[in-house]
PDB file of C-alpha atoms in Angstrom:
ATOM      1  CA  UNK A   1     -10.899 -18.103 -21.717  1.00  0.00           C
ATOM      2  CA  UNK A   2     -11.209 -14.537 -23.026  1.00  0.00           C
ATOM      3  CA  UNK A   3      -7.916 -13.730 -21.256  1.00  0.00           C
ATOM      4  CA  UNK A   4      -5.853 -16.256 -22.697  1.00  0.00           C
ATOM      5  CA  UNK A   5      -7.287 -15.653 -26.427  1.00  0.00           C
ATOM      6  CA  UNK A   6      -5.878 -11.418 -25.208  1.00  0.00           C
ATOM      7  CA  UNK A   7      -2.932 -13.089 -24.613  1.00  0.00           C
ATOM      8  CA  UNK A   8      -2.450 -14.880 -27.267  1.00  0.00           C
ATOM      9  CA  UNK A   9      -3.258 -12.646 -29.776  1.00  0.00           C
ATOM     10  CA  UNK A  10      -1.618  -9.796 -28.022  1.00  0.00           C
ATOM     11  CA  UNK A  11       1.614 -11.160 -26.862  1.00  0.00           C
ATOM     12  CA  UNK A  12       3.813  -8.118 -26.350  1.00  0.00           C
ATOM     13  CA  UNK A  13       0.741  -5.987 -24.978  1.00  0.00           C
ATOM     14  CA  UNK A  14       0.802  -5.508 -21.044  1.00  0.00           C
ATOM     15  CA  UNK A  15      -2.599  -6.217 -19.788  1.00  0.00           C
ATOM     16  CA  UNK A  16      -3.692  -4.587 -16.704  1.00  0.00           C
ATOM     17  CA  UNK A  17      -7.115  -5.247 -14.369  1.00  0.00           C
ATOM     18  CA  UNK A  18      -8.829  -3.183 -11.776  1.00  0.00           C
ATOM     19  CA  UNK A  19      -8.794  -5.202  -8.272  1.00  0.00           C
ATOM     20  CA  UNK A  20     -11.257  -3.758  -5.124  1.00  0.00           C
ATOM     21  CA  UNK A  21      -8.100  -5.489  -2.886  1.00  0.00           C
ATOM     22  CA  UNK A  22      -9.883  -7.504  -0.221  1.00  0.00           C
ATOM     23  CA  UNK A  23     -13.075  -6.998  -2.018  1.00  0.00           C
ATOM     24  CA  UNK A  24     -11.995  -8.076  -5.464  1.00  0.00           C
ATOM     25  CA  UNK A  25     -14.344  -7.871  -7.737  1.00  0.00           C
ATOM     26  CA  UNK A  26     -16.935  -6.716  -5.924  1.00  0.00           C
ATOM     27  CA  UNK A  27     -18.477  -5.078  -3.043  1.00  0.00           C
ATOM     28  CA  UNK A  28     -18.062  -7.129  -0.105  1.00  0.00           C
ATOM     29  CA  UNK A  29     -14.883  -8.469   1.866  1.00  0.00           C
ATOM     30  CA  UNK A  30     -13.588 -11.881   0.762  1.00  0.00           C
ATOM     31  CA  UNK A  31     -11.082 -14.273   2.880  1.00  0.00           C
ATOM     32  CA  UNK A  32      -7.687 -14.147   2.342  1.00  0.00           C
ATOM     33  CA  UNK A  33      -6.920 -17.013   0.560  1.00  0.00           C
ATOM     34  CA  UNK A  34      -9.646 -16.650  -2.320  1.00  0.00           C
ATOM     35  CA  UNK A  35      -8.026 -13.172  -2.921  1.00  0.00           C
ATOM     36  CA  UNK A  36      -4.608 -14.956  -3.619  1.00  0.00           C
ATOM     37  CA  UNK A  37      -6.261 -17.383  -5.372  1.00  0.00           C
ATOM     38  CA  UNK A  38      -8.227 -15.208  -7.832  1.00  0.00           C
ATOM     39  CA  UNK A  39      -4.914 -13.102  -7.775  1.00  0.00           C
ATOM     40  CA  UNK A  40      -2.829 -16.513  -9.000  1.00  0.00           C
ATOM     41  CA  UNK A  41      -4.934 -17.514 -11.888  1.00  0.00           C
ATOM     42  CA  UNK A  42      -5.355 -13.850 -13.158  1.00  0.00           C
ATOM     43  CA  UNK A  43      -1.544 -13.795 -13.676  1.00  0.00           C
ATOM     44  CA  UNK A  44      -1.506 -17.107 -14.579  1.00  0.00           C
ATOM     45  CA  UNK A  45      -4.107 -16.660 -17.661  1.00  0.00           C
ATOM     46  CA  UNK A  46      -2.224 -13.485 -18.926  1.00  0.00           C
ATOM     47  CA  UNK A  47      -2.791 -10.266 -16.802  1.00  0.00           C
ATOM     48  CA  UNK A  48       0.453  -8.201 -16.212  1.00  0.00           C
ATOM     49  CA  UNK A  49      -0.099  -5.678 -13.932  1.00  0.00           C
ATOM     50  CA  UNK A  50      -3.162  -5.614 -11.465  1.00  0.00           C
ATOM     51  CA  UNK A  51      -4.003  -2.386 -10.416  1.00  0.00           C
ATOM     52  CA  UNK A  52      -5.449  -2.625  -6.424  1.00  0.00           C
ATOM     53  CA  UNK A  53      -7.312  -0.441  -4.997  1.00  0.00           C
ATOM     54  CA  UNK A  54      -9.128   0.251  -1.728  1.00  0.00           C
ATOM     55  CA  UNK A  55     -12.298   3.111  -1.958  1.00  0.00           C
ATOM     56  CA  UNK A  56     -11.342   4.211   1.508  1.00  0.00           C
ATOM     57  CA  UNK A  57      -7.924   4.062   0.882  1.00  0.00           C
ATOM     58  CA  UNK A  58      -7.492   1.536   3.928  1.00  0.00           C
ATOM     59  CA  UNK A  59      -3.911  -0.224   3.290  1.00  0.00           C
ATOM     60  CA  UNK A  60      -4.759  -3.019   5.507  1.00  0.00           C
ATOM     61  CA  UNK A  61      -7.538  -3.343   2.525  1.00  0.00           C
ATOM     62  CA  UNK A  62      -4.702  -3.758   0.059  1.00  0.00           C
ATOM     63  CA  UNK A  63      -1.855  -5.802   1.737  1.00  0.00           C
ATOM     64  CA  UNK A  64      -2.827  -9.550   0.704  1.00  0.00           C
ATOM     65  CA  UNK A  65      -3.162  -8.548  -3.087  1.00  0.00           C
ATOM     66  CA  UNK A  66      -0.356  -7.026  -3.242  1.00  0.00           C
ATOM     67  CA  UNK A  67       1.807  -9.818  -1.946  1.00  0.00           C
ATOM     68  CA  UNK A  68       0.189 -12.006  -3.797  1.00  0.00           C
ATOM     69  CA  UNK A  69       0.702 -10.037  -7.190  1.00  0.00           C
ATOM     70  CA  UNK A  70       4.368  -9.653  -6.244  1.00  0.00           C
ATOM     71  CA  UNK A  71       4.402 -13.641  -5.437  1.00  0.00           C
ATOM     72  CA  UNK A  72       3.400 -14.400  -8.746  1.00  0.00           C
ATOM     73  CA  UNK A  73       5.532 -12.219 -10.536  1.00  0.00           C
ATOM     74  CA  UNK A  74       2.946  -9.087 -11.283  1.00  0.00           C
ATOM     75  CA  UNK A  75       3.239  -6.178 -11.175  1.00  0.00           C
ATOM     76  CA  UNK A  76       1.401  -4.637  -8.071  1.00  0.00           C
ATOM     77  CA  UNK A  77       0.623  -1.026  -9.187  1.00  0.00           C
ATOM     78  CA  UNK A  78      -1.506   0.279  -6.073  1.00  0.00           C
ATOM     79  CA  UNK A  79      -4.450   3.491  -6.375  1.00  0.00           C
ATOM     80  CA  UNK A  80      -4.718   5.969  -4.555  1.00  0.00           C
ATOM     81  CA  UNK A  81      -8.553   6.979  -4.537  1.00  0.00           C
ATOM     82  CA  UNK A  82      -8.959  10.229  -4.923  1.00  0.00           C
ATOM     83  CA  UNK A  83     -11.931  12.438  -3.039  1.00  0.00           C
ATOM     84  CA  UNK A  84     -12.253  16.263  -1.744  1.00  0.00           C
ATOM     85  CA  UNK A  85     -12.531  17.108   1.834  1.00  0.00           C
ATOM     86  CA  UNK A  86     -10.960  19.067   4.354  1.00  0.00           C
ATOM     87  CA  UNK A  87      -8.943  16.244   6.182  1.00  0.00           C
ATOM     88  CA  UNK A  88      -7.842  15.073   2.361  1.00  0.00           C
ATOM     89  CA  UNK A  89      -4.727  17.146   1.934  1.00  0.00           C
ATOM     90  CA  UNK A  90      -1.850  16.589   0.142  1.00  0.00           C
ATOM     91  CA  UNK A  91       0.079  15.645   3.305  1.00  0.00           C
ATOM     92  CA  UNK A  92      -2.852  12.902   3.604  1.00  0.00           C
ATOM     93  CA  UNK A  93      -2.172  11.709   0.015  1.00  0.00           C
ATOM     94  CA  UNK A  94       1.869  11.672   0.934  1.00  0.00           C
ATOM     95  CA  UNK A  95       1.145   9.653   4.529  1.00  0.00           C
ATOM     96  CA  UNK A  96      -0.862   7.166   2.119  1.00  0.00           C
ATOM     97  CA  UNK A  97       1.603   7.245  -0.858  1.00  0.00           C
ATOM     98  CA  UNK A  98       4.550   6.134   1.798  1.00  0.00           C
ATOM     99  CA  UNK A  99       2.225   3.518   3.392  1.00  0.00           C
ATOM    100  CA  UNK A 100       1.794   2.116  -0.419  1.00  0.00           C
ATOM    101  CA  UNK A 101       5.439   2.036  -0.412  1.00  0.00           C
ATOM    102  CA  UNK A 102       6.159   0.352   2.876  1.00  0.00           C
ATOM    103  CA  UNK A 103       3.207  -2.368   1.295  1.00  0.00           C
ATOM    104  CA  UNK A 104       5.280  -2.904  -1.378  1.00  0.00           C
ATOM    105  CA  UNK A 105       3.735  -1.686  -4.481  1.00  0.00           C
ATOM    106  CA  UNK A 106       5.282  -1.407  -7.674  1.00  0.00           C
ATOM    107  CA  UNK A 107       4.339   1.831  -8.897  1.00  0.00           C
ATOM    108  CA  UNK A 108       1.301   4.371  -7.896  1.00  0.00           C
ATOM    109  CA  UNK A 109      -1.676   5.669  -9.520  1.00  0.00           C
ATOM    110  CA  UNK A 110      -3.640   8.551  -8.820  1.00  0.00           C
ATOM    111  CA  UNK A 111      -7.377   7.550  -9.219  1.00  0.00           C
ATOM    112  CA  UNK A 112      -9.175  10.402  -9.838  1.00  0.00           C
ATOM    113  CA  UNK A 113     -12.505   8.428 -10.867  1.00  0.00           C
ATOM    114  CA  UNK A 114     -14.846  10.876 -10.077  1.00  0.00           C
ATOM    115  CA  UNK A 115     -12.856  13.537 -12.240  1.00  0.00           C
ATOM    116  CA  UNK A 116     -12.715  15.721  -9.286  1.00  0.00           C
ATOM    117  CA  UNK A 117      -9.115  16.986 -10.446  1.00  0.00           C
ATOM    118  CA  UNK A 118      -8.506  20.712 -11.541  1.00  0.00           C
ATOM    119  CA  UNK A 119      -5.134  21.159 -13.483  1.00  0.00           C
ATOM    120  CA  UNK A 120      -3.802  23.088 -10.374  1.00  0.00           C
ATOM    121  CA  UNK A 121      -4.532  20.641  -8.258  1.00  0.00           C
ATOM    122  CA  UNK A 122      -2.766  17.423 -10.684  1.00  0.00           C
ATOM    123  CA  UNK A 123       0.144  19.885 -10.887  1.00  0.00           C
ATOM    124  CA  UNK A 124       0.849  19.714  -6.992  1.00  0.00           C
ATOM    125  CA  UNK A 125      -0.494  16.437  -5.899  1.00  0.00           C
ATOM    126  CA  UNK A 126       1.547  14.927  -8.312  1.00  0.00           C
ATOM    127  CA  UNK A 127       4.952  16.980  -6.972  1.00  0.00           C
ATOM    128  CA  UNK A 128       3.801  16.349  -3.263  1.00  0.00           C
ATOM    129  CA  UNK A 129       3.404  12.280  -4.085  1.00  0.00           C
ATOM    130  CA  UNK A 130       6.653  12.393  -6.305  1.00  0.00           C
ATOM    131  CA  UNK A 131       8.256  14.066  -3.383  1.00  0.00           C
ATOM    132  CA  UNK A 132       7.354  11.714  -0.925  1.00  0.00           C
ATOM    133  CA  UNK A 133       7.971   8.091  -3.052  1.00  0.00           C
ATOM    134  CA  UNK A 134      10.419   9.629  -5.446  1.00  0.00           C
ATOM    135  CA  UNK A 135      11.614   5.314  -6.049  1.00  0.00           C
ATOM    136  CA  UNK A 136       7.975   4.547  -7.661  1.00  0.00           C
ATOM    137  CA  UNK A 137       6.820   5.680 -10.901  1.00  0.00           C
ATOM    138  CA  UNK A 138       3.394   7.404 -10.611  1.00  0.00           C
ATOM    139  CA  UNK A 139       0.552   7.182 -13.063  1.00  0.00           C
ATOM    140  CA  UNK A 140      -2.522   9.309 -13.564  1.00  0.00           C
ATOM    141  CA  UNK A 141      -5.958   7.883 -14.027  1.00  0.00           C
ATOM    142  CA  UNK A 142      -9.024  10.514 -14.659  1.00  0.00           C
ATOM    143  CA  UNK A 143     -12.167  10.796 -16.378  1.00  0.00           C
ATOM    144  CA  UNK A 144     -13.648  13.584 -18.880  1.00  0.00           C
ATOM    145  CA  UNK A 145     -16.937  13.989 -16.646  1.00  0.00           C
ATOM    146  CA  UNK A 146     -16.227  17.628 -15.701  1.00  0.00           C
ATOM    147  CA  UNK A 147     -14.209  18.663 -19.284  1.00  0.00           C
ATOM    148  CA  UNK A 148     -10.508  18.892 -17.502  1.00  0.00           C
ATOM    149  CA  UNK A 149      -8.891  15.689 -18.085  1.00  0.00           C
ATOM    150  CA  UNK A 150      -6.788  16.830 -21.013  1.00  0.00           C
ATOM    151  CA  UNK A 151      -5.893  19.753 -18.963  1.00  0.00           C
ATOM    152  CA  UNK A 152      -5.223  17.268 -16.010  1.00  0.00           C
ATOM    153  CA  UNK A 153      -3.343  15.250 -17.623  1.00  0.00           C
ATOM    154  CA  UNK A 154      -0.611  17.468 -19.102  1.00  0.00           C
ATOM    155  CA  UNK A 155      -0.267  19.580 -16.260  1.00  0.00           C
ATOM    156  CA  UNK A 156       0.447  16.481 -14.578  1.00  0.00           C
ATOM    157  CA  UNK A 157       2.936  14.758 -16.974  1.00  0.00           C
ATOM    158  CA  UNK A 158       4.718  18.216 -16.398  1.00  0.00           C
ATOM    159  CA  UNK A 159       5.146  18.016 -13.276  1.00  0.00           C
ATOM    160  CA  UNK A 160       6.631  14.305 -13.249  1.00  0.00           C
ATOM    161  CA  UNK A 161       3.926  12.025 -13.394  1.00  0.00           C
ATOM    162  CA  UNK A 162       5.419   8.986 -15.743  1.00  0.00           C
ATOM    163  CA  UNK A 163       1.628   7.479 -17.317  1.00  0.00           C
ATOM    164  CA  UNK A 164      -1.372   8.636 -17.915  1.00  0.00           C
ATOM    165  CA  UNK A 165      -4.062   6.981 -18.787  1.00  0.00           C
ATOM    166  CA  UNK A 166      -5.936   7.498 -22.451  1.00  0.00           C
ATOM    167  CA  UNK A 167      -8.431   5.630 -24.506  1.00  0.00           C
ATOM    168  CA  UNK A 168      -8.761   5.527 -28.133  1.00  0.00           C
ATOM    169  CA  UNK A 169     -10.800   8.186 -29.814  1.00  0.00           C
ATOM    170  CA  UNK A 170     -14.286   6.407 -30.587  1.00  0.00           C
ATOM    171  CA  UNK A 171     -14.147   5.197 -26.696  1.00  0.00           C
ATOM    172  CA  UNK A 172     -12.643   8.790 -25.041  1.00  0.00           C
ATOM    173  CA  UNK A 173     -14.673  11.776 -23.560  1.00  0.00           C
ATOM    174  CA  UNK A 174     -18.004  12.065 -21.748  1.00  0.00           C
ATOM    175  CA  UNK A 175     -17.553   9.332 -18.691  1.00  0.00           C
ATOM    176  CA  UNK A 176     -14.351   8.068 -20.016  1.00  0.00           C
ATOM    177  CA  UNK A 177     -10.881   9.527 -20.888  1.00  0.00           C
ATOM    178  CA  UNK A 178      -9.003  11.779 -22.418  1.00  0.00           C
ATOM    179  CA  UNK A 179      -8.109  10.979 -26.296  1.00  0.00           C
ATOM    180  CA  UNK A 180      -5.082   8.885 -26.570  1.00  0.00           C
ATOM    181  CA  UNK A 181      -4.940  10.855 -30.225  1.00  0.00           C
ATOM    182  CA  UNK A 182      -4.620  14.127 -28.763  1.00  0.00           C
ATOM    183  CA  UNK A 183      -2.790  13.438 -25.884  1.00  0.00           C
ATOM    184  CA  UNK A 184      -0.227  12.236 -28.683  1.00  0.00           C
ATOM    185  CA  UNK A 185      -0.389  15.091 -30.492  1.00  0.00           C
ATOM    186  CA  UNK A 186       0.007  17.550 -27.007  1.00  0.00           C
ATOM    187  CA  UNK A 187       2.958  15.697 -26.050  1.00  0.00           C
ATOM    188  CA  UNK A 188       4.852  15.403 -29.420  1.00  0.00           C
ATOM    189  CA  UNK A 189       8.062  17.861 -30.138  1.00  0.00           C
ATOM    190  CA  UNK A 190       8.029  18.007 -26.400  1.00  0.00           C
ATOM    191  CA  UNK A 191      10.396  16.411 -24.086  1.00  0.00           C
ATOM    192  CA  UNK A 192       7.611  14.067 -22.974  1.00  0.00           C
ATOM    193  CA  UNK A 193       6.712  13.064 -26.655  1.00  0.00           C
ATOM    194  CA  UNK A 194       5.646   9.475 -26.759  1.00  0.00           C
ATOM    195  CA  UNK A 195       7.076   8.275 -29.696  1.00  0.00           C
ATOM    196  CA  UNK A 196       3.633   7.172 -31.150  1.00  0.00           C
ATOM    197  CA  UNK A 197       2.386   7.504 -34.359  1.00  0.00           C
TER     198      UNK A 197
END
């Protein structure tokens, strides 16, 4: 019900939800045809784009959301979770990005939920992934835990990402994200300028 009344009152406003794939909205593995069921009357009740994502990064995690989304006309933007470790390289995060592709996503995100991104590191990642699905439009998606999201975020929009993700002022910083405000106010005059007042 709360959906529909977003809808309604928001009709020219893309709404997006976060989707655990296979595990939906929660933390254990559901059967198949509840996921495209739950996928069905989220797009049916006013979500546009359903953002699936796997924490291990398992595509076989991922591949009955996203045909579903793309059955009922969403749009299937798939995550790519991001961690540190020695065997997560960018050539790992390419491998993944083309598997995402083959699955039939939409468009990409870079997940960076446990704002483990330095600016360096957005700046390359994002070039590698562009490089290796230069067809989908990429999106970044961190958090102002460790102070670099701003930082993250430009570098990243620099070096071709095509969204980021912000939140309003009185919502941004500490666990959350970077200041839609004054990632305005970085971009304008620039050739990435947003157009927002």
């Amino acid at each position: 019900e709360r959906l529909r009344i977003l809808r309604k009152e928001m009709p020219n406003t893309k709404l997006q939800m976060l989707f655990r794939g296979q595990n939906m909205l929660g933390y254990r593995h559901y059967a198949d045809d509840l996921v495209e069921y739950f996928v069905q009357k989220s797009i049916a009740n006013g979500i546009d784009i359903i953002r699936i994502f796997d924490a291990l990064n398992d595509i076989r995690n991922l591949e009955t959301a996203i045909k579903a989304a793309k059955k009922e006309n969403g749009h299937a933007q798939v995550a790519i979770s991001y961690t540190l470790g020695e065997e997560f390289t960018h050539e790992y995060y390419m491998n993944y990005a083309k598997q995402i592709e083959n699955a039939g996503a939409d468009s990409i995100c870079i997940k960076d939920m446990a704002a483990l991104l330095t600016p360096t590191r957005t700046e390359s990642l994002v070039k590698a992934i562009k490089a290796a699905v230069p067809e989908l439009p990429l999106q970044l998606h961190t958090h102002y835990t460790s102070g670099l999201a701003s930082m993250c975020l430009l570098k990243g929009v620099e070096a071709g990402a095509d969204g980021i993700d912000t939140a309003i002022s009185p919502l941004a910083l500490g666990t959350s994200h970077a200041p839609t405000e004054s990632m305005v106010a970085a971009l304008s005059g620039t050739e990435f300028d947003t157009g927002l007042d």
